[in-house]
mmCIF file of C-alpha atoms in Angstrom:
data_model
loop_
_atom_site.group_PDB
_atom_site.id
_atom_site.type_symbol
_atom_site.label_atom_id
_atom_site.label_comp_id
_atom_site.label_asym_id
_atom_site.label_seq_id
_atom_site.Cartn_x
_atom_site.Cartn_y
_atom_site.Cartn_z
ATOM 1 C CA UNK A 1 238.935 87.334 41.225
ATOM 2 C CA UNK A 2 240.432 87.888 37.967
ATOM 3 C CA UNK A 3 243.992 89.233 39.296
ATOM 4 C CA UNK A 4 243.432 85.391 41.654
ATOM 5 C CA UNK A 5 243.124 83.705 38.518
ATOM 6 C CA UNK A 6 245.749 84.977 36.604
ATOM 7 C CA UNK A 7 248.244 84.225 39.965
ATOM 8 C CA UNK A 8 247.267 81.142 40.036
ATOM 9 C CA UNK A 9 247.675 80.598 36.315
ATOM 10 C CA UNK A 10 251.433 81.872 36.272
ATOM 11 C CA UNK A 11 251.968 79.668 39.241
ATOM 12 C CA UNK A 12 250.741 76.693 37.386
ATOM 13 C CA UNK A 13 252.971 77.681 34.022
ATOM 14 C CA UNK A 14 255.323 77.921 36.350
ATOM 15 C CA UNK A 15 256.094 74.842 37.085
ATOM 16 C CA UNK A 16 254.457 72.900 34.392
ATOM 17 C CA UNK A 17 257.667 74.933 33.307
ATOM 18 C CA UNK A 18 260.067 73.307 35.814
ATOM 19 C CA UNK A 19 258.426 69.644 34.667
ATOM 20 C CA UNK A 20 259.643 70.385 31.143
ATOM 21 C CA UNK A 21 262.851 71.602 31.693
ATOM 22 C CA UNK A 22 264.247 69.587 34.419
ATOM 23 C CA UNK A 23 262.333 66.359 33.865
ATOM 24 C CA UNK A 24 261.040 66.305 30.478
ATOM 25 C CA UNK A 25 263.569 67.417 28.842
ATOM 26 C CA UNK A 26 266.463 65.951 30.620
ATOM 27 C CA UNK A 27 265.398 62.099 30.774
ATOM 28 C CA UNK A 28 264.249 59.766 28.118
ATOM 29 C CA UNK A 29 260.739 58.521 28.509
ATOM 30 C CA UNK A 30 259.893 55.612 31.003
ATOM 31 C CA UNK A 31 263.098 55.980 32.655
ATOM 32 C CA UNK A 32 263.735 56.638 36.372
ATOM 33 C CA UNK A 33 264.427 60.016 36.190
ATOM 34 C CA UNK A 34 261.639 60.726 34.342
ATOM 35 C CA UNK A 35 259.109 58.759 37.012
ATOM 36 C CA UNK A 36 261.240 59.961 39.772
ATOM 37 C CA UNK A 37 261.289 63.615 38.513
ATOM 38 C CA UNK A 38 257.710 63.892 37.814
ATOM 39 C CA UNK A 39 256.901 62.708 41.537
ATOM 40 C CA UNK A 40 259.202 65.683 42.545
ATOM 41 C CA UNK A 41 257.514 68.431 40.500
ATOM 42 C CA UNK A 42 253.938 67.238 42.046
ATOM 43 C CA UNK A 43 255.255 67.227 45.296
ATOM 44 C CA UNK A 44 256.449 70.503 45.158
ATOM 45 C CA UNK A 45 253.435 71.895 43.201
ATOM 46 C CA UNK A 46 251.784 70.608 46.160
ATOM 47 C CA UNK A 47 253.998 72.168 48.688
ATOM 48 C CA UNK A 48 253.014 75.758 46.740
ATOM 49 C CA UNK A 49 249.271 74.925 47.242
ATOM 50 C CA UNK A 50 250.175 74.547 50.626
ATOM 51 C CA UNK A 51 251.936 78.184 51.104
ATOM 52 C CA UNK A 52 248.879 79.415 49.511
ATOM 53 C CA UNK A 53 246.196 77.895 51.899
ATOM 54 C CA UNK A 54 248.309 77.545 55.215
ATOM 55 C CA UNK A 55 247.990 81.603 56.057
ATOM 56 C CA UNK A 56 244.196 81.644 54.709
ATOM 57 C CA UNK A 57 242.911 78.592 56.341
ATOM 58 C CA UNK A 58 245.208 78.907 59.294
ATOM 59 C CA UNK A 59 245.497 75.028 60.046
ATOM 60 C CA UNK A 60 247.116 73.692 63.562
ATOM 61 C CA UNK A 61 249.780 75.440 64.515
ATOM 62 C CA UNK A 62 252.299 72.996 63.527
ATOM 63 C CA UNK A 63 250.959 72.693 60.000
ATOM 64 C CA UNK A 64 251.309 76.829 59.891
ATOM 65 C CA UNK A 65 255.142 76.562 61.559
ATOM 66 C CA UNK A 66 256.010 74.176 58.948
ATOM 67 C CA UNK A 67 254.736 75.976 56.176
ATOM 68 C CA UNK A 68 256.130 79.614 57.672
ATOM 69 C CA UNK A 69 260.099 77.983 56.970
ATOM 70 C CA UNK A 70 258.948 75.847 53.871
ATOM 71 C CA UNK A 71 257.769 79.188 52.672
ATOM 72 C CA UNK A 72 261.554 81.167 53.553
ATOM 73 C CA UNK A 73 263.269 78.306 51.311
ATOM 74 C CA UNK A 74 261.056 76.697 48.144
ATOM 75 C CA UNK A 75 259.473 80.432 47.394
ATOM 76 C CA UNK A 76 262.728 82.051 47.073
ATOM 77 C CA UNK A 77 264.197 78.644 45.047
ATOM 78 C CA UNK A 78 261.198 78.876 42.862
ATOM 79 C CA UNK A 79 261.508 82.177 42.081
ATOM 80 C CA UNK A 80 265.430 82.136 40.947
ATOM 81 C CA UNK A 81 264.644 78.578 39.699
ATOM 82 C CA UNK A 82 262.483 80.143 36.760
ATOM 83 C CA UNK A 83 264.181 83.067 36.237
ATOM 84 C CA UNK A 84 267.693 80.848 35.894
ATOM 85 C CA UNK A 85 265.847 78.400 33.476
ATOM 86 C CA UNK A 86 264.451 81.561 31.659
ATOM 87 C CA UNK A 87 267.878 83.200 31.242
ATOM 88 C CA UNK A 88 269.219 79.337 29.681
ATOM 89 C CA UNK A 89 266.422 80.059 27.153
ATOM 90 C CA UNK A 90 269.070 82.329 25.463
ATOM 91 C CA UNK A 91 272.453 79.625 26.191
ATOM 92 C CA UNK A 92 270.476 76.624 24.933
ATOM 93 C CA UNK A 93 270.693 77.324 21.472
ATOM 94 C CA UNK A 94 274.353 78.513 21.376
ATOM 95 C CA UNK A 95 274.878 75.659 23.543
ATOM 96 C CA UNK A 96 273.491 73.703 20.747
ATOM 97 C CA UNK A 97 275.691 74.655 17.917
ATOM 98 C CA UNK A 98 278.965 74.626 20.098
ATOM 99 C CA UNK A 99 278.463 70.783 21.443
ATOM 100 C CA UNK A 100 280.009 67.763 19.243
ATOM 101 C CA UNK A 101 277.478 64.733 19.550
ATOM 102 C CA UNK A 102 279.045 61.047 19.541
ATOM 103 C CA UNK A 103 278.338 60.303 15.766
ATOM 104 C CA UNK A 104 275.747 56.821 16.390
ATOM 105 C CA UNK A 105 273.053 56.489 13.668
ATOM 106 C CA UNK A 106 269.632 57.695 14.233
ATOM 107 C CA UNK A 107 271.052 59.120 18.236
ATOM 108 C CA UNK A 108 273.048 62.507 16.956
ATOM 109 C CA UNK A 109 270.240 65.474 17.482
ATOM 110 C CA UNK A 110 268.856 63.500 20.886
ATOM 111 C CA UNK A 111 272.084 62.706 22.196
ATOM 112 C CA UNK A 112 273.333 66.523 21.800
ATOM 113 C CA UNK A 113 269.538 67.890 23.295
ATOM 114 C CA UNK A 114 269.857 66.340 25.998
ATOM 115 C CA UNK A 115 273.422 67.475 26.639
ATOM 116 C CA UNK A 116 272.544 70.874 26.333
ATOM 117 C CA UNK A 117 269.520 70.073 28.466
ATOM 118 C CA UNK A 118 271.048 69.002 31.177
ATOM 119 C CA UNK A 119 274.115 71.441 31.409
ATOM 120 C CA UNK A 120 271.241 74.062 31.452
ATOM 121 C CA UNK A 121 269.292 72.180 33.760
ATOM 122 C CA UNK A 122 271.943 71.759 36.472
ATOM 123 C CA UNK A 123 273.794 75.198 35.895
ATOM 124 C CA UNK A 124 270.028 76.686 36.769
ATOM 125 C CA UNK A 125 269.994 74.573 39.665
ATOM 126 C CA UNK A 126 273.191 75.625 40.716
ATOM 127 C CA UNK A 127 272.695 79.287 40.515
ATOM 128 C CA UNK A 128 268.814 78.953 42.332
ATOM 129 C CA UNK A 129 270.720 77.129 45.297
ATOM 130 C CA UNK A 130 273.344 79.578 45.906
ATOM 131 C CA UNK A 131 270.703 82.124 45.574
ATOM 132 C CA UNK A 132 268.435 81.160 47.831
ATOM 133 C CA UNK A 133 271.390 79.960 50.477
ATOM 134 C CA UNK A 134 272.794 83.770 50.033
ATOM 135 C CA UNK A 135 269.363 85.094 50.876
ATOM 136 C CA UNK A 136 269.419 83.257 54.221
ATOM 137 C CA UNK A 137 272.729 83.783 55.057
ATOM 138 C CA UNK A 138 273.231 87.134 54.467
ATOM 139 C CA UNK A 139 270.293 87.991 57.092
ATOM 140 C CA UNK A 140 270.368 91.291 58.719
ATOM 141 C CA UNK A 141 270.991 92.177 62.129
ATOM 142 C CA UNK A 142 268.205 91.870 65.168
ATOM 143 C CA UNK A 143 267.956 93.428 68.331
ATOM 144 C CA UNK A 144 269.350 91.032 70.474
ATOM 145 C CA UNK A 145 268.072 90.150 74.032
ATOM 146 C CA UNK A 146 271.039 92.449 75.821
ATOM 147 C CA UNK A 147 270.171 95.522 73.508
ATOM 148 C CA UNK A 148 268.687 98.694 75.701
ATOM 149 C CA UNK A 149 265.427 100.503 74.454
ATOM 150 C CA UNK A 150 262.599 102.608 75.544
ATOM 151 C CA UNK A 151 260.474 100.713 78.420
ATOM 152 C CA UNK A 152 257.079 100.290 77.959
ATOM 153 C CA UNK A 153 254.283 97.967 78.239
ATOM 154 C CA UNK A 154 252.427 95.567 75.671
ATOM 155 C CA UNK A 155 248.829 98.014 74.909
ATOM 156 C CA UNK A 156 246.299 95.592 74.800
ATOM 157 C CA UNK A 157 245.096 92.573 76.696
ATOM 158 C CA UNK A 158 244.527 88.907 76.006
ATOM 159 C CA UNK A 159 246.665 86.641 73.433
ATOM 160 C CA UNK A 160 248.744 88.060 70.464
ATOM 161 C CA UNK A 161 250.537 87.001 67.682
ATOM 162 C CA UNK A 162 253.649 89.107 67.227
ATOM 163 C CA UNK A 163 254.537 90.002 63.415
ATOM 164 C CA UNK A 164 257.427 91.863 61.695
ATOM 165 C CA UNK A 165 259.462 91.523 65.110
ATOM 166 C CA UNK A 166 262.978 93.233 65.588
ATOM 167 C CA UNK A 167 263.718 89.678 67.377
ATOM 168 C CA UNK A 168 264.016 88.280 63.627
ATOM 169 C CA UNK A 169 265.751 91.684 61.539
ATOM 170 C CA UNK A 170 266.032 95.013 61.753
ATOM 171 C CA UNK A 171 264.799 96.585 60.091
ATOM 172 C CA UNK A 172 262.012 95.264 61.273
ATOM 173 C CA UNK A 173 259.388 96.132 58.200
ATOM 174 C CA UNK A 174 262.429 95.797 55.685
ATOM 175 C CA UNK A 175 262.616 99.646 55.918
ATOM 176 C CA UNK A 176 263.694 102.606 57.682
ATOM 177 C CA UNK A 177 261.689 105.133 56.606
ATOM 178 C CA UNK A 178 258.731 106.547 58.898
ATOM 179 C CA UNK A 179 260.574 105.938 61.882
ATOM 180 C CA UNK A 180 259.747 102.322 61.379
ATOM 181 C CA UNK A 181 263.441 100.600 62.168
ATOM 182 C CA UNK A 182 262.133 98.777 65.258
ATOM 183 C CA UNK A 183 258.721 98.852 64.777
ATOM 184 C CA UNK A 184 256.819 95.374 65.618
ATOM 185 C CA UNK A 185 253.457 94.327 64.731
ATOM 186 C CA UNK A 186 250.504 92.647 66.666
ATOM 187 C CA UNK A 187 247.512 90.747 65.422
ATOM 188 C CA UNK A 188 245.052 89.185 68.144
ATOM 189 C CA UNK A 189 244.235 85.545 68.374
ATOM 190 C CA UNK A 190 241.785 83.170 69.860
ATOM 191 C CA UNK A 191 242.886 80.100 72.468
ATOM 192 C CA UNK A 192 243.815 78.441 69.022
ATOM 193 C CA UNK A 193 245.913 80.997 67.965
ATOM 194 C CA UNK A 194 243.616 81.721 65.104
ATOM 195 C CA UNK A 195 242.966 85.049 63.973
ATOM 196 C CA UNK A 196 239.208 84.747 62.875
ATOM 197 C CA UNK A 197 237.010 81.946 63.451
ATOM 198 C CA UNK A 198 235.635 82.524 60.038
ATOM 199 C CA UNK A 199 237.179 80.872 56.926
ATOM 200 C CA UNK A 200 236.009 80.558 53.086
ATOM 201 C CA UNK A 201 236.510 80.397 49.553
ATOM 202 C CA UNK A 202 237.116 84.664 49.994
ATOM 203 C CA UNK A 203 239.791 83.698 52.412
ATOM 204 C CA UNK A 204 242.154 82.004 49.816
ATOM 205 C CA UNK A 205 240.922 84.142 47.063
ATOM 206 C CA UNK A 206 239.891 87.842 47.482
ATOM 207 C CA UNK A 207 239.412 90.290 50.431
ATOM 208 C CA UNK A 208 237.337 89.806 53.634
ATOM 209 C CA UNK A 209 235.582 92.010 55.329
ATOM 210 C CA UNK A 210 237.978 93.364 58.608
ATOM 211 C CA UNK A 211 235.138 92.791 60.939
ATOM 212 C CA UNK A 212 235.132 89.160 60.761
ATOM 213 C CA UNK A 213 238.930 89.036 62.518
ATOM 214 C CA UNK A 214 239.803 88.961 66.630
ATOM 215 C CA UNK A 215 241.629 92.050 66.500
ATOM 216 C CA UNK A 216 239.034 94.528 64.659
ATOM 217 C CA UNK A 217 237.443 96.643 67.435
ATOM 218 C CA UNK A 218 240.089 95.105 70.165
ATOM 219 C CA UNK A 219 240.692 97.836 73.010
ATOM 220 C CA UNK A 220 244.111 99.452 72.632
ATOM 221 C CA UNK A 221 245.640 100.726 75.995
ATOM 222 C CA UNK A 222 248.418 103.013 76.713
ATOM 223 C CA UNK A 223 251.284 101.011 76.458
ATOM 224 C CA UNK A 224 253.356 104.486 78.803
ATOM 225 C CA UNK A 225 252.232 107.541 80.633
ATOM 226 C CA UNK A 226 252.885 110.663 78.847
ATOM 227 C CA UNK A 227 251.394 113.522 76.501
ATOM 228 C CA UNK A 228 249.522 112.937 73.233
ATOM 229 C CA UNK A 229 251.595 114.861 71.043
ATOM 230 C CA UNK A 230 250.129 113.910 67.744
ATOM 231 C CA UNK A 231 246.325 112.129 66.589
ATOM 232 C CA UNK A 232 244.819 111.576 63.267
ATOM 233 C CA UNK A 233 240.988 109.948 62.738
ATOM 234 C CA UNK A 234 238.512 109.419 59.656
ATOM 235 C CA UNK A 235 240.955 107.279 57.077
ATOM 236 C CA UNK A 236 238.602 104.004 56.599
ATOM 237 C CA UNK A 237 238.642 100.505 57.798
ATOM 238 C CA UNK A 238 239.875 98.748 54.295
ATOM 239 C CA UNK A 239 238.513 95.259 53.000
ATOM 240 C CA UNK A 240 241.055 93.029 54.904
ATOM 241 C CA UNK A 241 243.712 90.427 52.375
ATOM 242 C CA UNK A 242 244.672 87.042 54.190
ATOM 243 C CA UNK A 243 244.596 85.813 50.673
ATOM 244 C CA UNK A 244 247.762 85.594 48.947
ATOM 245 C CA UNK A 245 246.613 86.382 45.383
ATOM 246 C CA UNK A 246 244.809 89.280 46.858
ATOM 247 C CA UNK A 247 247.820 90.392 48.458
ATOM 248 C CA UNK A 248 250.022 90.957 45.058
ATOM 249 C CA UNK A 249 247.688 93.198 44.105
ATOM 250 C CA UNK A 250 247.727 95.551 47.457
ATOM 251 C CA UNK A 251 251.903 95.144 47.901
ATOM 252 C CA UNK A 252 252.493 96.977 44.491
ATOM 253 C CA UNK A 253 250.558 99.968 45.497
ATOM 254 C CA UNK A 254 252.971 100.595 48.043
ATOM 255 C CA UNK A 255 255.135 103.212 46.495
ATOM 256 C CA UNK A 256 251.388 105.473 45.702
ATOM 257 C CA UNK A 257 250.636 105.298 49.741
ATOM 258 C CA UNK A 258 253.863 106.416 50.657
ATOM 259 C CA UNK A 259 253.950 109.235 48.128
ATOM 260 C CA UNK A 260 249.990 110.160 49.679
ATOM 261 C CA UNK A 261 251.831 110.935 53.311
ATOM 262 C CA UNK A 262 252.011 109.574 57.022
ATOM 263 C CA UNK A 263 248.014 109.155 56.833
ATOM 264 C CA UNK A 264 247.592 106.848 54.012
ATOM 265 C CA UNK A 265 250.634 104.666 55.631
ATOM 266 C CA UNK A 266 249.623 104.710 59.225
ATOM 267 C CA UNK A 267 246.002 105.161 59.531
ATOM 268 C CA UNK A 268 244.946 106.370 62.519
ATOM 269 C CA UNK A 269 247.094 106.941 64.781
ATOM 270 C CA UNK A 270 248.738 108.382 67.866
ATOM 271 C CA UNK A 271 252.115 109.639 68.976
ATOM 272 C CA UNK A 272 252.976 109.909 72.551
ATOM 273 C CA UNK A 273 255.614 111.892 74.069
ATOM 274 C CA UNK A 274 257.565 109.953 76.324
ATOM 275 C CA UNK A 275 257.805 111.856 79.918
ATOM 276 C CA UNK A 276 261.507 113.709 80.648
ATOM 277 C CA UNK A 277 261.651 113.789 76.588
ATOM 278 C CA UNK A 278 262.725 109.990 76.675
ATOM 279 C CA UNK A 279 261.569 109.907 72.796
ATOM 280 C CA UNK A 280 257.960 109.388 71.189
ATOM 281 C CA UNK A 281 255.875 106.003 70.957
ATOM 282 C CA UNK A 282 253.461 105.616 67.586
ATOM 283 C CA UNK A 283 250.455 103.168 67.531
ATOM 284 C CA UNK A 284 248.864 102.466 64.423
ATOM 285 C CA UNK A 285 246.191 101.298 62.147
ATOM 286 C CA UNK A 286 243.060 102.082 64.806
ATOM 287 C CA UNK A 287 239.669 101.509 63.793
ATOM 288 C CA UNK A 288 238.082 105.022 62.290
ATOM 289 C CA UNK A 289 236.110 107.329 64.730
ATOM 290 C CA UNK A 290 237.802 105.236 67.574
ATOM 291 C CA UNK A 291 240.420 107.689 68.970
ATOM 292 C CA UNK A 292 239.723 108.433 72.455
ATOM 293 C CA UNK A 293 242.074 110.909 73.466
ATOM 294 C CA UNK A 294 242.988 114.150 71.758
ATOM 295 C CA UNK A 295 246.178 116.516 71.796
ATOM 296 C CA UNK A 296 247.791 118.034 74.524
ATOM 297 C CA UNK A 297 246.140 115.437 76.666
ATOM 298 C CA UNK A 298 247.768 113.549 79.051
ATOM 299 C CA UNK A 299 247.412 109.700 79.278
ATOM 300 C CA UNK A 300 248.234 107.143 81.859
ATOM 301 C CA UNK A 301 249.446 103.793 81.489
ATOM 302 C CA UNK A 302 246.823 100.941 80.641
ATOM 303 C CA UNK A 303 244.210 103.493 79.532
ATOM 304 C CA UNK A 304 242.112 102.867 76.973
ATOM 305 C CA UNK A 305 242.874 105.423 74.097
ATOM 306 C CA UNK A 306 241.475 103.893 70.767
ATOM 307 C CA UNK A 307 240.252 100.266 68.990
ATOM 308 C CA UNK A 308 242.249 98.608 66.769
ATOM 309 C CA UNK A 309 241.487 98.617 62.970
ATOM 310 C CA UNK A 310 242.229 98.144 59.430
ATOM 311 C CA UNK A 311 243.272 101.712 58.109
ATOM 312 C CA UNK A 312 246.365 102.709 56.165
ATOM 313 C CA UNK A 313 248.828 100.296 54.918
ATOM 314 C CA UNK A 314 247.415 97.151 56.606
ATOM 315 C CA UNK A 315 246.754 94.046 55.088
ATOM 316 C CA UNK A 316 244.250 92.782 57.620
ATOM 317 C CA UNK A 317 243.300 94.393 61.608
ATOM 318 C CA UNK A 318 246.236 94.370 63.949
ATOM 319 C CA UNK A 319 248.745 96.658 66.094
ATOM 320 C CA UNK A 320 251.675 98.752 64.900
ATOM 321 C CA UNK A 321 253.793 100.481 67.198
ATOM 322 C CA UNK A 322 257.161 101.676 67.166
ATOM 323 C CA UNK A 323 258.900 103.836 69.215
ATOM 324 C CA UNK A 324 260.987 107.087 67.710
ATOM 325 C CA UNK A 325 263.179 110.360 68.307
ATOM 326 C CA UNK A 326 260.559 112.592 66.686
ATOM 327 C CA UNK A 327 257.087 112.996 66.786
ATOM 328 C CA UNK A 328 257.282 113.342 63.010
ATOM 329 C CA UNK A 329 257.082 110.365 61.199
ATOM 330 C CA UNK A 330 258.010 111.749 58.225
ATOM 331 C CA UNK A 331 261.632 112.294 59.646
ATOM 332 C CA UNK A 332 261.330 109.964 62.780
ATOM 333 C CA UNK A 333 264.460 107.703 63.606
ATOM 334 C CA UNK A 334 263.475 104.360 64.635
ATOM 335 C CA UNK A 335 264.660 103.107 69.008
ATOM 336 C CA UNK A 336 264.796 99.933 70.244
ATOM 337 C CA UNK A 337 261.327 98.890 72.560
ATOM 338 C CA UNK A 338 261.621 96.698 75.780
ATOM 339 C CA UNK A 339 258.674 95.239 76.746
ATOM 340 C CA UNK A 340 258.129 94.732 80.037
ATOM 341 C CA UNK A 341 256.631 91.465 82.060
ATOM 342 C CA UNK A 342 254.837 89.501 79.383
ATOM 343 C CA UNK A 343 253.977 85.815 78.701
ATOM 344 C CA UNK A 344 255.698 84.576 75.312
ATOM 345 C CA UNK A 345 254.806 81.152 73.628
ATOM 346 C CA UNK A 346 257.936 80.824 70.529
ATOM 347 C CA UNK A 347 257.528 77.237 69.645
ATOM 348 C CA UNK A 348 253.755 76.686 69.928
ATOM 349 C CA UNK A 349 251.210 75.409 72.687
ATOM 350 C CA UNK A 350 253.166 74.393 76.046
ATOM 351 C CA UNK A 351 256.252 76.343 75.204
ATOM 352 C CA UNK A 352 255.089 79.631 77.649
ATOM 353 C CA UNK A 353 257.885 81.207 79.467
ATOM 354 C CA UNK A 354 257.906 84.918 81.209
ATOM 355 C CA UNK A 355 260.113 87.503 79.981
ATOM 356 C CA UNK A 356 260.573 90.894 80.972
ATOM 357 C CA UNK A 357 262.472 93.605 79.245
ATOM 358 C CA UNK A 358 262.366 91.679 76.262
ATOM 359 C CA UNK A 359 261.008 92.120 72.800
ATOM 360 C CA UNK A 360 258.655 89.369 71.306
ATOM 361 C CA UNK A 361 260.012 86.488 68.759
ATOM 362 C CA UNK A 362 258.722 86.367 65.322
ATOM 363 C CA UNK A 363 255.521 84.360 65.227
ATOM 364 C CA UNK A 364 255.079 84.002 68.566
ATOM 365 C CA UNK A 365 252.283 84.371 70.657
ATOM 366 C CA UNK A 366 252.511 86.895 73.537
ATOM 367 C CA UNK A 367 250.274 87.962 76.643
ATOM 368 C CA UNK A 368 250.649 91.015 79.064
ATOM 369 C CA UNK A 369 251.254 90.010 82.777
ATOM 370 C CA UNK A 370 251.145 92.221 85.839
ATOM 371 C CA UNK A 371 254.125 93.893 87.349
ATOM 372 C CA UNK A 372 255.664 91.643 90.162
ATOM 373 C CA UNK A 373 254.968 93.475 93.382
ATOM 374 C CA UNK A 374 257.384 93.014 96.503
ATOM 375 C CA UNK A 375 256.592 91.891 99.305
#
């Protein structure tokens, strides 16, 4: 609750921040600028509280969409917004001394303050747009609909929202290491595409407990035939973070999981060796003691093989798979995955089509379908 508070507190400096220096500062009082500017800076502080609740609360679907691309363009503006401003902190007052004010009684000092004001104002502005439109332009690659990958089938039954897809980058997690380059995440949802039916003031602030979410306890199923090459059990089933402020917190321990190994990252997990050494397939992040199947064993696909959980690096019960050229993670080059036949919904409610060989957009919903059979 405290690290909450103090999020929310540098989120609200923030841009009582932006107020002063780009409204404040930069219009004389009662003007239109000044009225117009300080309807802006609400709106916006609104739009934040809105990023902060939408994944939380999980509202309709189109309230979530909406939020999900609001969230790709004001977070990054915000962000190089303040540090811009921050950085004219040090030109104002050279800025100051350098500019000649028109010499009317009584006006000098304001005239030349709000000069320098404004030149900072707009040069920040400036630099946060070309920022943030150099984020989204310089997007890296995806695996495209024509690229080739290992074949398998999605491991679980029922509806899924897809997460961290190689349909959006690649990498897919933002990194390469743990043989995580195409790796794609799943978290299971309810007819509303919600992932728990439960939602309250621990939801937007703190950590909830994993067993409160769709996916926690889901079957996982073999998603190929093959051998079990690799199994770990026993890490725990961690307090699950839908809440942003809680999630600050759990991102900067990153670097201490990785350094802890494979378990602390993964979970529990399997590997599976692919038959005719066609390469490896990991699933992640299983509930603890759920692990059905042990070493050496050989699995079938659609069998039931473990429950998905919250352990290792997981910020709330879902999926992780990826598929690999090693059965060691720790040196494991990422491969492409096709999935085969599978119901996706992209663009929300009504917008179903059937793909096959295919991996899943980002944020969309997805549901395993049965081979066709001939005939």
């Amino acid at each position: 609750m405290l690290i909450a508070a103090i999020i929310l507190a540098v989120l609200a400096a923030a841009h009582w921040y932006l107020y002063r220096r780009l409204v404040k500062d930069v219009s004389r009082e009662g003007g239109p600028w000044r009225r117009i500017g300080t309807v802006l800076i609400w709106l916006l502080a609104a739009n934040t509280a809105l990023l902060l609740a939408a994944g939380p609360l999980e509202p309709p679907f189109e309230v979530r969409r909406l939020a999900y691309w609001s969230a790709a363009v004001w977070l990054p503006m915000l962000l190089y917004l303040t540090l811009a401003l921050l950085v004219g902190e040090l030109v104002r007052p050279l800025l100051r001394r350098a500019v000649r004010s028109p010499r009317r009684s009584g006006d000098v000092d304001t005239s030349r303050r709000l000069f320098v004001a404004r030149t900072v104002a707009i040069g920040a502005t400036v630099v946060a747009a070309g920022g943030t439109a150099a984020g989204r332009l310089s997007r890296p690659a995806v695996q495209g609909p024509g690229a080739r990958g290992v074949e398998i089938s999605l491991p679980f039954t029922g509806l899924w929202l897809t997460r961290n897809s190689p349909a959006r980058q690649v990498p897919s997690h933002g990194t390469d290491l743990l043989g995580g380059r195409y790796a794609i995440d799943f978290v299971a949802v309810d007819d509303d595409w919600r992932t728990s039916d439960s939602r309250d003031w621990r939801s937007l602030l703190t950590t909830e407990p994993p067993e409160i979410f769709h996916a926690f306890g889901r079957p996982i199923l073999a998603p190929v035939g093959g051998t079990v090459v690799a199994a770990h059990d026993g890490e725990p089933d961690h307090e699950a973070r839908r809440s942003q402020t809680a999630l600050v917190p759990y991102m900067l321990g990153q670097s201490g999981r990785l350094r802890r190994g494979v378990a602390a990252v993964a979970g529990n997990h399997l590997v599976i060796a692919l038959p005719g050494g066609g390469g490896f397939v990991a699933l992640a992040h299983f509930r603890t003691g759920s692990i059905r199947v042990s070493v050496g064993q050989q699995v079938v696909e659609g069998q039931h093989i473990a429950d998905c959980g919250n352990s290792g690096n997981s910020t709330q019960p879902h999926l992780h798979m990826q598929a690999m050229d090693s059965a060691d993670l720790s040196v494991a080059r990422g491969v492409p995955m096709l999935f085969r036949r599978f119901r996706e919904w992209p663009a929300g409610p009504g917008s179903g089509r059937v793909r096959e060989l295919a991996v899943p957009e980002e944020e969309a919903v997805v549901e395993p379908l049965p081979p066709l059979t001939g005939g």
